[in-house]
Coordinates of C-alpha atoms in Angstrom, one line a residue:
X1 CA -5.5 21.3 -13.5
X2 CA -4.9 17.7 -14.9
X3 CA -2.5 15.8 -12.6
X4 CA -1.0 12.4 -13.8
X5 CA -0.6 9.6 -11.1
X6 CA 2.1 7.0 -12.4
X7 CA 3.0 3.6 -10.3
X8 CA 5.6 1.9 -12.0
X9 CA 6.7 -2.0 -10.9
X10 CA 9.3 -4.0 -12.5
X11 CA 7.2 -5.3 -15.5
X12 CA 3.9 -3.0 -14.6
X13 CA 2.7 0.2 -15.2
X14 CA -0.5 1.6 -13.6
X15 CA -1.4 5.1 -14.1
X16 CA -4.8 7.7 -13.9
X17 CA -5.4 11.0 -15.1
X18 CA -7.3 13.3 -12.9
X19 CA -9.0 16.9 -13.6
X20 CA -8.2 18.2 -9.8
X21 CA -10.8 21.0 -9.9
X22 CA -13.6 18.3 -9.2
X23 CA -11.1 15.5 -8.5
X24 CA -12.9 13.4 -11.1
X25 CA -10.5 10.1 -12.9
X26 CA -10.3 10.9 -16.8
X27 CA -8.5 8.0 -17.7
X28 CA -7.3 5.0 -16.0
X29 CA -5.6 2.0 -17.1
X30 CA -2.3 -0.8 -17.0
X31 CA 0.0 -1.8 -18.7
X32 CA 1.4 -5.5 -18.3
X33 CA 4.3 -7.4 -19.2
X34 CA 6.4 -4.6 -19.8
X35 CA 10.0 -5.9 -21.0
X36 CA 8.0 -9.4 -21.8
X37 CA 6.0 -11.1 -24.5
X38 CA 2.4 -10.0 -25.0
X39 CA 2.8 -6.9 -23.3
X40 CA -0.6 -5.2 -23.3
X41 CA -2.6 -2.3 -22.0
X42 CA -5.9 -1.9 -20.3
X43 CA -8.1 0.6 -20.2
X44 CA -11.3 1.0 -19.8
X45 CA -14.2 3.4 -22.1
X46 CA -17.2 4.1 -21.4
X47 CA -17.7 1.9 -18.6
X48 CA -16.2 -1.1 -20.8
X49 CA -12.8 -2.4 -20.5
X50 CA -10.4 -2.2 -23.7
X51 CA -7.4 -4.4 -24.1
X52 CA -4.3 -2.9 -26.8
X53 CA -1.9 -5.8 -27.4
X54 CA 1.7 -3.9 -27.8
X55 CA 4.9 -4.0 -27.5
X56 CA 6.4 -2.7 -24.7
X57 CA 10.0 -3.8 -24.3
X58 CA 11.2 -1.1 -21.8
X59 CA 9.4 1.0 -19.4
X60 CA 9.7 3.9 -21.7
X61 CA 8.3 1.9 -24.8
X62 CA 5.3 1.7 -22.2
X63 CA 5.6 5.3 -21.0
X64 CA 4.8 6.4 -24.7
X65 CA 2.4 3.9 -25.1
X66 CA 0.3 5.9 -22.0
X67 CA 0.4 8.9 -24.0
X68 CA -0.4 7.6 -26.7
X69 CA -3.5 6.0 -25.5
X70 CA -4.1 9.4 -23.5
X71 CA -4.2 11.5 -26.7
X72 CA -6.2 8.6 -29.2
X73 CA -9.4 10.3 -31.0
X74 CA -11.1 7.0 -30.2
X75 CA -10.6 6.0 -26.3
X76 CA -8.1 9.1 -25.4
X77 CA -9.1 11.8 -22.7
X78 CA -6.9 15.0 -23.8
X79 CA -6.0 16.7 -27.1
X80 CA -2.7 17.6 -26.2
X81 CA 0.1 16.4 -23.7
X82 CA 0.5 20.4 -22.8
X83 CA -3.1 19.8 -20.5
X84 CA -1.0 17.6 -18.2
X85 CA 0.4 19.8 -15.6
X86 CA 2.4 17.7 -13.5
X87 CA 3.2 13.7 -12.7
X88 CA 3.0 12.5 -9.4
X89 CA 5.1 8.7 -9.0
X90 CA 4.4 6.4 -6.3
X91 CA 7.3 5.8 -5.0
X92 CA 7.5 2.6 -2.3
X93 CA 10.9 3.6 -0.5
X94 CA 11.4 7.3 0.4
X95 CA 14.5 6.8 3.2
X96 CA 14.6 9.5 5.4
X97 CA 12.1 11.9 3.1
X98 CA 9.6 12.6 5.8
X99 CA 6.7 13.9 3.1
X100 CA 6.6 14.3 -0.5
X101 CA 9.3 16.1 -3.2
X102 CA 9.1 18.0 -6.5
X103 CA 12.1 16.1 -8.3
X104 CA 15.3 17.9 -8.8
X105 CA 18.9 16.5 -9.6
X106 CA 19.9 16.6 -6.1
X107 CA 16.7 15.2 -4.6
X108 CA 16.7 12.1 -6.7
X109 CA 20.7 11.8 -6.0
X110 CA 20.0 11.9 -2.0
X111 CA 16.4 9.1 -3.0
X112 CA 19.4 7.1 -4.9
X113 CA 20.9 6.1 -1.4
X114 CA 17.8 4.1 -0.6
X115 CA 16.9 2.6 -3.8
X116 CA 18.0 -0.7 -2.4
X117 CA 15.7 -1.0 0.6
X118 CA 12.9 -2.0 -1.9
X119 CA 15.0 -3.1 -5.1
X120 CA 12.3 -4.4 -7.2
X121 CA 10.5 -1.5 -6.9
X122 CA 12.9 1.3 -6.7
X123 CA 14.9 0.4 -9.8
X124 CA 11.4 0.3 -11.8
X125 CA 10.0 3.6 -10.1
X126 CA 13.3 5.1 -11.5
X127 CA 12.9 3.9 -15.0
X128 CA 9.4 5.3 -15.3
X129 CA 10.5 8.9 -14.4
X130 CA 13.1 9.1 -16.7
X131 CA 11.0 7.9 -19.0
X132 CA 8.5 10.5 -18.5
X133 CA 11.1 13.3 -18.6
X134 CA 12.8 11.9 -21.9
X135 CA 9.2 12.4 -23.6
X136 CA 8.2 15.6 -21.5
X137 CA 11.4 17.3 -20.1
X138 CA 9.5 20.0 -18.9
X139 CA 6.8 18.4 -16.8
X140 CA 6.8 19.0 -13.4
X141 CA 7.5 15.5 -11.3
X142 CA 6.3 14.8 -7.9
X143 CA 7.4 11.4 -5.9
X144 CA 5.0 10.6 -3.1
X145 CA 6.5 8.4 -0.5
X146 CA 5.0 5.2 0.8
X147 CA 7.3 5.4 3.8
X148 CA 6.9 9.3 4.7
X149 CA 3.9 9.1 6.8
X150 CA 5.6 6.3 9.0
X151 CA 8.8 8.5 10.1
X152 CA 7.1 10.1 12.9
X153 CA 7.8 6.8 14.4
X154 CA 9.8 7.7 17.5
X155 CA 13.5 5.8 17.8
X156 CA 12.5 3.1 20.2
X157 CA 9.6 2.1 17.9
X158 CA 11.5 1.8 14.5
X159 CA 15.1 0.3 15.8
X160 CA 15.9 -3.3 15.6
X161 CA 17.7 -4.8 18.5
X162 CA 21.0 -5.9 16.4
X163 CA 24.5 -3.5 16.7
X164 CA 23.5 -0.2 15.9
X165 CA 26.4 0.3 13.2
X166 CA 23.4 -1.3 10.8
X167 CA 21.9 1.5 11.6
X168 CA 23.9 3.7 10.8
X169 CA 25.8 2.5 7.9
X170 CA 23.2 0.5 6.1
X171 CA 19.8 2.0 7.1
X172 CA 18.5 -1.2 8.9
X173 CA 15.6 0.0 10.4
X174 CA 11.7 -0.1 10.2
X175 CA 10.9 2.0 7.5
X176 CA 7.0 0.7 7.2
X177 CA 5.4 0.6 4.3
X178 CA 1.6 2.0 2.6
X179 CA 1.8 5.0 4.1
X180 CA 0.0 6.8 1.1
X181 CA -3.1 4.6 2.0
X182 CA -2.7 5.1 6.2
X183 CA -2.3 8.5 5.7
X184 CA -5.3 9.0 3.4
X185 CA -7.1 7.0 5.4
X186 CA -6.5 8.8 8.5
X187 CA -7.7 11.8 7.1
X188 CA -10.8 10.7 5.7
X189 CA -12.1 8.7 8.9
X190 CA -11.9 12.0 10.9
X191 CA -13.4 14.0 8.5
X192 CA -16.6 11.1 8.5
X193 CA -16.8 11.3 12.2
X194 CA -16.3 15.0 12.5
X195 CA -13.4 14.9 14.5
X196 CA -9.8 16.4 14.6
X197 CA -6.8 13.7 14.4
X198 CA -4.7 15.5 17.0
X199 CA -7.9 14.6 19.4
X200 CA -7.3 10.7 17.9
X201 CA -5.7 7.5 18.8
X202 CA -6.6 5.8 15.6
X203 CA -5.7 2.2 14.5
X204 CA -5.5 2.0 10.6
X205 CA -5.5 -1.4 9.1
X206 CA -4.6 -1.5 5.5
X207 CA -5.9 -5.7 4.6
X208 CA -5.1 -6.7 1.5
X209 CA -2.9 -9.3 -0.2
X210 CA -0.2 -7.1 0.9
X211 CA -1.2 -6.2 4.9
X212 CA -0.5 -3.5 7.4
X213 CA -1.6 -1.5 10.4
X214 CA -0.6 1.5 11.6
X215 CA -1.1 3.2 15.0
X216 CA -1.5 7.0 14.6
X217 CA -1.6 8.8 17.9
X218 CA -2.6 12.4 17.4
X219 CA -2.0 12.5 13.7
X220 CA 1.0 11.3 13.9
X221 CA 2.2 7.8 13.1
X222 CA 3.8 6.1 16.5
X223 CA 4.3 2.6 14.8
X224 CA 3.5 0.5 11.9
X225 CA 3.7 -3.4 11.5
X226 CA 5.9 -3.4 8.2
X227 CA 10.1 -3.0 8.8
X228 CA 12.9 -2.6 6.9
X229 CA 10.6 -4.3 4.4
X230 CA 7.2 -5.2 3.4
X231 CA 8.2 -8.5 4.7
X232 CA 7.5 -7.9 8.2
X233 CA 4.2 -7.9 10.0
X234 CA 0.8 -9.6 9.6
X235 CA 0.4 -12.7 7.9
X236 CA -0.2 -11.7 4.0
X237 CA -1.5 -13.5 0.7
X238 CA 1.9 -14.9 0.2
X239 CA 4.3 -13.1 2.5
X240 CA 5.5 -15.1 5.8
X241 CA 5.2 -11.7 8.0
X242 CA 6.8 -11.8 11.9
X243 CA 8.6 -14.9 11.9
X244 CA 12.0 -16.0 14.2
X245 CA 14.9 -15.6 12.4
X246 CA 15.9 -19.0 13.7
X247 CA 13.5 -20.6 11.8
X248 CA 14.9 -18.7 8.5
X249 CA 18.3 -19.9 9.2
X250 CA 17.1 -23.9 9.9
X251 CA 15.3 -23.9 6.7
X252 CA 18.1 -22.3 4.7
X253 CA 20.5 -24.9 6.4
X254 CA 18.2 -27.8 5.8
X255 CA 17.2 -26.8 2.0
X256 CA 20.7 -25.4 1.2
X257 CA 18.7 -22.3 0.2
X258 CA 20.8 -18.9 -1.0
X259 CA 19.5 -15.8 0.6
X260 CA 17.8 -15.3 -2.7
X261 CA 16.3 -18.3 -2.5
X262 CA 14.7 -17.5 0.8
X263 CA 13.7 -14.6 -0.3
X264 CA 11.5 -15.9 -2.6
X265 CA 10.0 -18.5 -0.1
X266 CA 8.9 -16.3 2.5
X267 CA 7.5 -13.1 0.0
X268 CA 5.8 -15.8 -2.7
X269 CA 5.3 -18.8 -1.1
X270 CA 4.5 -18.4 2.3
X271 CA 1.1 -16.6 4.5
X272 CA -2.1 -17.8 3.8
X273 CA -0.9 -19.7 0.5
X274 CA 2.0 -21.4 2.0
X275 CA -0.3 -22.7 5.0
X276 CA -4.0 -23.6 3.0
X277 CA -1.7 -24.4 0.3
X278 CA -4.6 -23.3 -2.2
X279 CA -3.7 -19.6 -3.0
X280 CA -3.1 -16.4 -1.8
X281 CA -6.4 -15.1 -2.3
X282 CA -8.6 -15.2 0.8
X283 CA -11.8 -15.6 -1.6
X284 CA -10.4 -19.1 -3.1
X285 CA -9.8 -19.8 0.6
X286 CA -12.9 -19.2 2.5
X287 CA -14.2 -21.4 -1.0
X288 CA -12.1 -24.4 0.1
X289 CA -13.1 -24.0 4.0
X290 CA -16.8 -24.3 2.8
X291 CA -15.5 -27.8 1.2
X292 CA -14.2 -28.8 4.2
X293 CA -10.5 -27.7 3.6
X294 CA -9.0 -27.2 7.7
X295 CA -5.9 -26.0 6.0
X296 CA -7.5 -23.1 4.5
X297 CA -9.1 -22.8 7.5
X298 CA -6.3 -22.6 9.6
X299 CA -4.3 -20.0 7.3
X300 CA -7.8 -17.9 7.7
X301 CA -7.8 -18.4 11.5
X302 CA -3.8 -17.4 11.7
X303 CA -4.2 -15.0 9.4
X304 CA -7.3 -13.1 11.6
X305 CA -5.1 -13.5 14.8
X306 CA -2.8 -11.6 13.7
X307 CA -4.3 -8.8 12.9
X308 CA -6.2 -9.2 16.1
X309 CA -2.5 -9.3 18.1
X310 CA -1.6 -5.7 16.4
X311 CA -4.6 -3.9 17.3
X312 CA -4.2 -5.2 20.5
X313 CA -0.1 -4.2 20.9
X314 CA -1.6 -0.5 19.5
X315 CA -4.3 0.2 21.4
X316 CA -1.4 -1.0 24.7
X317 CA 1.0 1.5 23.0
X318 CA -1.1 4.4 22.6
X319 CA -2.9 4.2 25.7
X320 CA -6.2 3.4 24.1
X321 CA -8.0 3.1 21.0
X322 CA -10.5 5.8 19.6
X323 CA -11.1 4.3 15.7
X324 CA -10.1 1.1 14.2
X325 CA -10.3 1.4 10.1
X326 CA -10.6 -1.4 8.0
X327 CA -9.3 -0.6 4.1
X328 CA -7.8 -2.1 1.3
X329 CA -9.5 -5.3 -0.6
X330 CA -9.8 -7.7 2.4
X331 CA -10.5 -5.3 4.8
X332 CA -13.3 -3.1 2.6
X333 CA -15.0 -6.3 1.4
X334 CA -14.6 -9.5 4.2
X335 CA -16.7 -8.9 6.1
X336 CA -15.5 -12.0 8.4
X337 CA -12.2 -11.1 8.2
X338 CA -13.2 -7.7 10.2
X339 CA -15.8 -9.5 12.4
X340 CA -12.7 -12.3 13.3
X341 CA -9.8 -9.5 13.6
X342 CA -11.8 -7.8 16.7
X343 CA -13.5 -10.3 18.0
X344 CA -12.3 -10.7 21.6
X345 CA -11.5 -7.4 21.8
X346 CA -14.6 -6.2 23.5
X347 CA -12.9 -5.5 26.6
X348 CA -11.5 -2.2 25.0
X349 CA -14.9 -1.0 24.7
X350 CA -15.6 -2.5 21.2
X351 CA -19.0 -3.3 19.7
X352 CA -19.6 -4.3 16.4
X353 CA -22.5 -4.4 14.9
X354 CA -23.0 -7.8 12.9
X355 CA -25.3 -6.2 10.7
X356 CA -23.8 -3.3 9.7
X357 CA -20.7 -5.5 9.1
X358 CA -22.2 -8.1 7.4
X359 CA -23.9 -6.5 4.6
X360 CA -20.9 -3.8 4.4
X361 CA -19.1 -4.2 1.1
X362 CA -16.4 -1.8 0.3
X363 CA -19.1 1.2 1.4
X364 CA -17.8 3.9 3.7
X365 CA -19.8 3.6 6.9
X366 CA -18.9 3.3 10.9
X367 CA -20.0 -0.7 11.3
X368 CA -19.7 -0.7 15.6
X369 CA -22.6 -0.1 17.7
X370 CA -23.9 3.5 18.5
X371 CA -22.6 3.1 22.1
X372 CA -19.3 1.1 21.0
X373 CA -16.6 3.5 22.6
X374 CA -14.4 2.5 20.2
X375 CA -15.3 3.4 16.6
X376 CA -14.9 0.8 14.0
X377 CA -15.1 2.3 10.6
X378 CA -14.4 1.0 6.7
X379 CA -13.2 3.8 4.6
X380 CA -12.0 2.8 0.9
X381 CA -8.6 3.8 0.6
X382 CA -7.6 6.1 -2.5
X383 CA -3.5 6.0 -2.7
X384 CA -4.2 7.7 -6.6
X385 CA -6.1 10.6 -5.4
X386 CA -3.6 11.3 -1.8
X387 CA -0.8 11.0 -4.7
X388 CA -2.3 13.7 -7.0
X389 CA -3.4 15.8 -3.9
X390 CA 0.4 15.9 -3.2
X391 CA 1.6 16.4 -6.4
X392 CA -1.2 19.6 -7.3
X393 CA 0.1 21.2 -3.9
X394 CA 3.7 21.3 -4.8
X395 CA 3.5 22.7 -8.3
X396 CA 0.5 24.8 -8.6

């Protein structure tokens, strides 16, 4: 069967077409600038990437475009459209959905009530599955949660301390966030060290420009860094993470900012770019430390810490720690990043081995010592494949 994986953003579609009987990618590619000026896509053939300038003034202008591309003599993968069997949509904000949903009328009315916990990406997640359904009203569609693997969460772990009628009226909770990717790679470090997760207390760190981790206690998650938002956590690429409200409040008093306004400072403008003030990408960072840069090196040392801090908190709230995974772009290919974010730690039982961990670049391998009792373990995540794994289970 031949399962398409869609995941829409506001001006963004990324999608890959996989043939599930050997779970090998047919076609992959992007669109960009959808609703914008030089909207394009990219694919790639053949090993070489292929760039088709068009335009694409609404999600479902770049929804045909897909297809289109899908079914071209020249860099297609299928004949016909009829091959696809199903869609599967990331979706970022899934509420109260506790694991993923064959679309109906009344499932997407009940998803409708928490659209506005991740706006931006909600309203565009929505756009391209009515796209899909305008072109193929018959298609099967799947949405995969980002937030379903993190409502295991027991109460006392996902409540904020502010009057619980937010709560209940208004969902203000922590709802976490990459779930797909903790979830998939949970699965996939217990299968590499032969072990069953209800046996586990597991630490999953998704590092990348966007950052998580996630404590998963016998399978299950028990808590995650990200809240009601992204916004909350680890120090990211350009997202403030934990940070006293307080401090929100003086700078919006002193800058005469609108909540809008602050919005945008602490989810674009703050984390490692705000304090190196070079960029959000940790490779253009560690590039100005070697020049002597102590800003960037601060943001990397802040940034490290932490990461550090929430494996510590975990391993406290789960009793111990029997795995720590490293995934996502910063964690699957710094190898400093890793070495910095348990260094310390060696109390718990953890030994890295520099080696292993130096020369590991996005490989899948266990990088702590053979008599570590604590195994530290980088396992590429694969969000696309846990999202067509979902989707093939629901409708074959």
């Amino acid at each position: 069967m031949k399962i398409l994986v869609i995941n829409c953003g506001s001006s963004s579609i990324k999608y890959k077409l996989y043939e599930m009987d050997n779970r090998s990618v047919l076609a992959a590619g992007g669109i960009e600038k959808v609703g914008l000026e030089g909207s394009f896509l990219k694919t790639k053939i053949n090993g070489e990437t292929k760039i088709i300038e068009h335009p694409c003034p609404s999600h479902t202008e770049g929804i045909k475009l897909m297809f289109d591309t899908l079914l071209s003599p020249e860099y297609g993968a299928i004949k016909s459209l009829d091959e696809i069997s199903a869609a599967g949509h990331r979706i970022v904000a899934g509420g109260r959905f506790t694991k993923s949903q064959v679309v109906t009328d009344a499932m997407l009315e009940e998803w409708k009530q928490y659209m506005d916990l991740a706006p931006l990406h909600s309203y565009a997640h929505l756009k391209g599955y009515v796209a899909v359904k305008e072109m193929l009203p018959e298609l099967p569609q799947v949405f995969v949660f980002d937030t379903s693997f993190h409502q295991t969460m027991p109460e006392h772990a996902y409540m904020y301390a502010v009057p619980y009628k937010y709560y209940e009226n208004d969902n203000i909770r922590r709802w976490g966030a990459h779930g797909t990717s903790h979830r998939f790679v949970t699965a996939r470090v217990c299968e590499v060290l032969g072990v069953k997760p209800e046996d586990q207390r597991i630490i999953t760190c998704h590092i990348g420009n966007g950052a998580s981790v996630s404590a998963v206690l016998h399978g299950k998650c028990v808590d995650t860094s990200m809240g009601l938002t992204p916004l909350e956590g680890l120090m990211m690429g350009s997202r403030s993470g934990d940070v006293d409200p307080s401090a929100v409040l003086a700078i919006m008093k002193k800058e005469g900012f609108t909540p809008d306004q602050m919005s945008d400072l602490l989810n674009k403008e703050s984390g490692v770019k705000g304090i190196s003030g070079v960029s959000s990408d940790i490779r253009e960072v560690e590039a100005a430390i070697k020049e002597g840069n102590e800003r960037a090196r601060l943001a990397l040392d802040m940034y490290s810490y932490r990461i550090k801090k929430y494996i510590g908190a975990y391993t406290a709230a789960m009793g111990g720690v029997d795995t720590i995974v490293f995934t996502a772009g910063v964690g699957e290919h710094q190898w400093d990043i890793r070495r910095a974010s348990v260094s310390g730690l060696e109390f718990f039982g953890i030994k890295l081995d520099e080696e292993k961990n130096r020369k590991n670049f996005g490989e899948e391998e266990i990088i702590s010592t053979p008599d570590s009792k604590v195994k530290v373990v980088v396992v590429p995540t694969d969000e696309e494949l846990l999202i067509a794994s979902d989707t093939l289970n629901l409708v074959k």
